[in-house]
């Protein structure tokens, strides 16, 4: 078995594998991406220490991150981010079948990014 430790610039909170490769998110707006899991590129979401990130998804050409205060941000290029929705009771999210579904304590949000 071969393994490698990757040093991250912040506390990392979630990792997902998507059609574009591995995506990892953490505190202080840290987003890391890798096609193969060995070599990683770092991106910054927001300004300064604005966002701690707790979830990540990709689909339909969109990247999605779940940030503090229940904010979901979306980007097509990992540089320019827009607020997609806000729900302080958010519990998780997943992209599939052309939709982002966000779970909350007593509801689901269903977003079709292409229709925005």
PDB file of C-alpha atoms in Angstrom:
ATOM      1  CA  UNK A   1       0.000   0.000   0.000  1.00  0.00           C
ATOM      2  CA  UNK A   2       1.293   3.447  -0.935  1.00  0.00           C
ATOM      3  CA  UNK A   3       0.214   6.621   0.838  1.00  0.00           C
ATOM      4  CA  UNK A   4       1.115  10.294   0.880  1.00  0.00           C
ATOM      5  CA  UNK A   5       0.320  13.014   3.406  1.00  0.00           C
ATOM      6  CA  UNK A   6      -0.877  16.263   1.834  1.00  0.00           C
ATOM      7  CA  UNK A   7      -0.341  19.346   3.978  1.00  0.00           C
ATOM      8  CA  UNK A   8      -3.375  21.615   3.858  1.00  0.00           C
ATOM      9  CA  UNK A   9      -3.264  25.349   4.617  1.00  0.00           C
ATOM     10  CA  UNK A  10      -6.267  25.131   6.981  1.00  0.00           C
ATOM     11  CA  UNK A  11      -8.424  22.690   8.911  1.00  0.00           C
ATOM     12  CA  UNK A  12     -10.206  20.582   6.272  1.00  0.00           C
ATOM     13  CA  UNK A  13     -13.873  19.745   6.905  1.00  0.00           C
ATOM     14  CA  UNK A  14     -15.134  17.730   3.906  1.00  0.00           C
ATOM     15  CA  UNK A  15     -13.877  15.810   0.864  1.00  0.00           C
ATOM     16  CA  UNK A  16     -15.903  14.567  -2.114  1.00  0.00           C
ATOM     17  CA  UNK A  17     -15.106  12.775  -5.345  1.00  0.00           C
ATOM     18  CA  UNK A  18     -16.901  14.210  -8.387  1.00  0.00           C
ATOM     19  CA  UNK A  19     -16.709  13.972 -12.165  1.00  0.00           C
ATOM     20  CA  UNK A  20     -13.942  16.629 -12.080  1.00  0.00           C
ATOM     21  CA  UNK A  21     -11.921  14.777  -9.418  1.00  0.00           C
ATOM     22  CA  UNK A  22     -11.451  15.264  -5.701  1.00  0.00           C
ATOM     23  CA  UNK A  23     -12.683  18.435  -3.996  1.00  0.00           C
ATOM     24  CA  UNK A  24     -11.831  19.296  -0.388  1.00  0.00           C
ATOM     25  CA  UNK A  25     -12.995  22.273   1.674  1.00  0.00           C
ATOM     26  CA  UNK A  26     -11.986  23.758   4.987  1.00  0.00           C
ATOM     27  CA  UNK A  27     -11.757  26.795   7.192  1.00  0.00           C
ATOM     28  CA  UNK A  28     -10.838  30.300   6.027  1.00  0.00           C
ATOM     29  CA  UNK A  29     -12.350  29.766   2.562  1.00  0.00           C
ATOM     30  CA  UNK A  30      -9.961  26.961   1.644  1.00  0.00           C
ATOM     31  CA  UNK A  31     -10.922  24.830  -1.355  1.00  0.00           C
ATOM     32  CA  UNK A  32      -8.502  22.280  -2.805  1.00  0.00           C
ATOM     33  CA  UNK A  33      -8.950  20.332  -6.048  1.00  0.00           C
ATOM     34  CA  UNK A  34      -7.155  17.315  -7.488  1.00  0.00           C
ATOM     35  CA  UNK A  35      -7.788  15.165 -10.538  1.00  0.00           C
ATOM     36  CA  UNK A  36      -5.827  12.218  -9.120  1.00  0.00           C
ATOM     37  CA  UNK A  37      -5.740  12.677  -5.315  1.00  0.00           C
ATOM     38  CA  UNK A  38      -1.935  13.116  -5.324  1.00  0.00           C
ATOM     39  CA  UNK A  39      -1.423  16.610  -6.720  1.00  0.00           C
ATOM     40  CA  UNK A  40      -3.612  19.390  -5.328  1.00  0.00           C
ATOM     41  CA  UNK A  41      -4.308  22.978  -6.313  1.00  0.00           C
ATOM     42  CA  UNK A  42      -5.523  25.504  -3.729  1.00  0.00           C
ATOM     43  CA  UNK A  43      -8.332  28.019  -4.307  1.00  0.00           C
ATOM     44  CA  UNK A  44      -9.730  30.731  -2.063  1.00  0.00           C
ATOM     45  CA  UNK A  45     -13.475  31.240  -1.603  1.00  0.00           C
ATOM     46  CA  UNK A  46     -14.365  34.749  -0.469  1.00  0.00           C
ATOM     47  CA  UNK A  47     -12.187  37.475   0.928  1.00  0.00           C
ATOM     48  CA  UNK A  48      -9.925  37.250   3.957  1.00  0.00           C
ATOM     49  CA  UNK A  49     -11.268  34.727   6.494  1.00  0.00           C
ATOM     50  CA  UNK A  50     -14.883  35.293   5.496  1.00  0.00           C
ATOM     51  CA  UNK A  51     -16.095  31.684   4.996  1.00  0.00           C
ATOM     52  CA  UNK A  52     -15.488  28.413   6.776  1.00  0.00           C
ATOM     53  CA  UNK A  53     -16.561  25.682   4.346  1.00  0.00           C
ATOM     54  CA  UNK A  54     -18.262  22.468   5.461  1.00  0.00           C
ATOM     55  CA  UNK A  55     -19.508  20.793   2.273  1.00  0.00           C
ATOM     56  CA  UNK A  56     -18.710  20.619  -1.429  1.00  0.00           C
ATOM     57  CA  UNK A  57     -20.414  19.327  -4.570  1.00  0.00           C
ATOM     58  CA  UNK A  58     -20.036  19.574  -8.332  1.00  0.00           C
ATOM     59  CA  UNK A  59     -22.395  19.062 -11.246  1.00  0.00           C
ATOM     60  CA  UNK A  60     -23.636  20.570 -14.472  1.00  0.00           C
ATOM     61  CA  UNK A  61     -20.532  22.748 -14.743  1.00  0.00           C
ATOM     62  CA  UNK A  62     -21.119  24.279 -11.291  1.00  0.00           C
ATOM     63  CA  UNK A  63     -19.094  24.026  -8.087  1.00  0.00           C
ATOM     64  CA  UNK A  64     -21.060  24.373  -4.842  1.00  0.00           C
ATOM     65  CA  UNK A  65     -19.770  24.949  -1.323  1.00  0.00           C
ATOM     66  CA  UNK A  66     -21.640  25.017   1.977  1.00  0.00           C
ATOM     67  CA  UNK A  67     -20.343  27.769   4.245  1.00  0.00           C
ATOM     68  CA  UNK A  68     -20.964  29.048   7.748  1.00  0.00           C
ATOM     69  CA  UNK A  69     -24.361  30.597   8.509  1.00  0.00           C
ATOM     70  CA  UNK A  70     -26.020  28.078   6.164  1.00  0.00           C
ATOM     71  CA  UNK A  71     -24.847  29.790   2.990  1.00  0.00           C
ATOM     72  CA  UNK A  72     -24.530  27.857  -0.288  1.00  0.00           C
ATOM     73  CA  UNK A  73     -22.171  29.494  -2.784  1.00  0.00           C
ATOM     74  CA  UNK A  74     -21.899  28.568  -6.480  1.00  0.00           C
ATOM     75  CA  UNK A  75     -19.168  29.080  -9.082  1.00  0.00           C
ATOM     76  CA  UNK A  76     -18.377  27.997 -12.612  1.00  0.00           C
ATOM     77  CA  UNK A  77     -14.645  28.789 -12.407  1.00  0.00           C
ATOM     78  CA  UNK A  78     -13.580  28.459  -8.727  1.00  0.00           C
ATOM     79  CA  UNK A  79     -12.800  32.205  -8.635  1.00  0.00           C
ATOM     80  CA  UNK A  80     -16.110  34.065  -8.895  1.00  0.00           C
ATOM     81  CA  UNK A  81     -18.711  32.983  -6.329  1.00  0.00           C
ATOM     82  CA  UNK A  82     -22.379  33.929  -5.937  1.00  0.00           C
ATOM     83  CA  UNK A  83     -24.679  33.227  -3.017  1.00  0.00           C
ATOM     84  CA  UNK A  84     -27.217  30.640  -4.136  1.00  0.00           C
ATOM     85  CA  UNK A  85     -29.269  30.324  -0.967  1.00  0.00           C
ATOM     86  CA  UNK A  86     -29.130  30.723   2.794  1.00  0.00           C
ATOM     87  CA  UNK A  87     -30.662  28.421   5.405  1.00  0.00           C
ATOM     88  CA  UNK A  88     -29.142  28.391   8.885  1.00  0.00           C
ATOM     89  CA  UNK A  89     -30.664  24.937   9.498  1.00  0.00           C
ATOM     90  CA  UNK A  90     -28.830  23.355   6.535  1.00  0.00           C
ATOM     91  CA  UNK A  91     -27.613  19.813   7.177  1.00  0.00           C
ATOM     92  CA  UNK A  92     -26.069  18.755   3.857  1.00  0.00           C
ATOM     93  CA  UNK A  93     -26.206  18.880   0.064  1.00  0.00           C
ATOM     94  CA  UNK A  94     -25.743  16.699  -3.000  1.00  0.00           C
ATOM     95  CA  UNK A  95     -25.855  17.258  -6.768  1.00  0.00           C
ATOM     96  CA  UNK A  96     -27.518  14.770  -9.109  1.00  0.00           C
ATOM     97  CA  UNK A  97     -29.846  14.560 -12.104  1.00  0.00           C
ATOM     98  CA  UNK A  98     -29.323  18.240 -12.939  1.00  0.00           C
ATOM     99  CA  UNK A  99     -30.282  19.469  -9.469  1.00  0.00           C
ATOM    100  CA  UNK A 100     -28.649  20.527  -6.237  1.00  0.00           C
ATOM    101  CA  UNK A 101     -30.639  19.255  -3.261  1.00  0.00           C
ATOM    102  CA  UNK A 102     -29.921  20.892   0.099  1.00  0.00           C
ATOM    103  CA  UNK A 103     -31.211  19.304   3.281  1.00  0.00           C
ATOM    104  CA  UNK A 104     -32.429  21.367   6.181  1.00  0.00           C
ATOM    105  CA  UNK A 105     -34.037  20.476   9.511  1.00  0.00           C
ATOM    106  CA  UNK A 106     -37.628  20.472   8.235  1.00  0.00           C
ATOM    107  CA  UNK A 107     -37.334  21.065   4.491  1.00  0.00           C
ATOM    108  CA  UNK A 108     -35.434  20.429   1.276  1.00  0.00           C
ATOM    109  CA  UNK A 109     -34.261  23.060  -1.179  1.00  0.00           C
ATOM    110  CA  UNK A 110     -34.111  21.930  -4.813  1.00  0.00           C
ATOM    111  CA  UNK A 111     -32.144  24.163  -7.185  1.00  0.00           C
ATOM    112  CA  UNK A 112     -31.738  23.719 -10.931  1.00  0.00           C
ATOM    113  CA  UNK A 113     -28.672  25.886 -11.621  1.00  0.00           C
ATOM    114  CA  UNK A 114     -29.321  26.147 -15.371  1.00  0.00           C
ATOM    115  CA  UNK A 115     -32.703  27.739 -14.704  1.00  0.00           C
ATOM    116  CA  UNK A 116     -31.299  30.501 -12.497  1.00  0.00           C
TER     117      UNK A 116
END
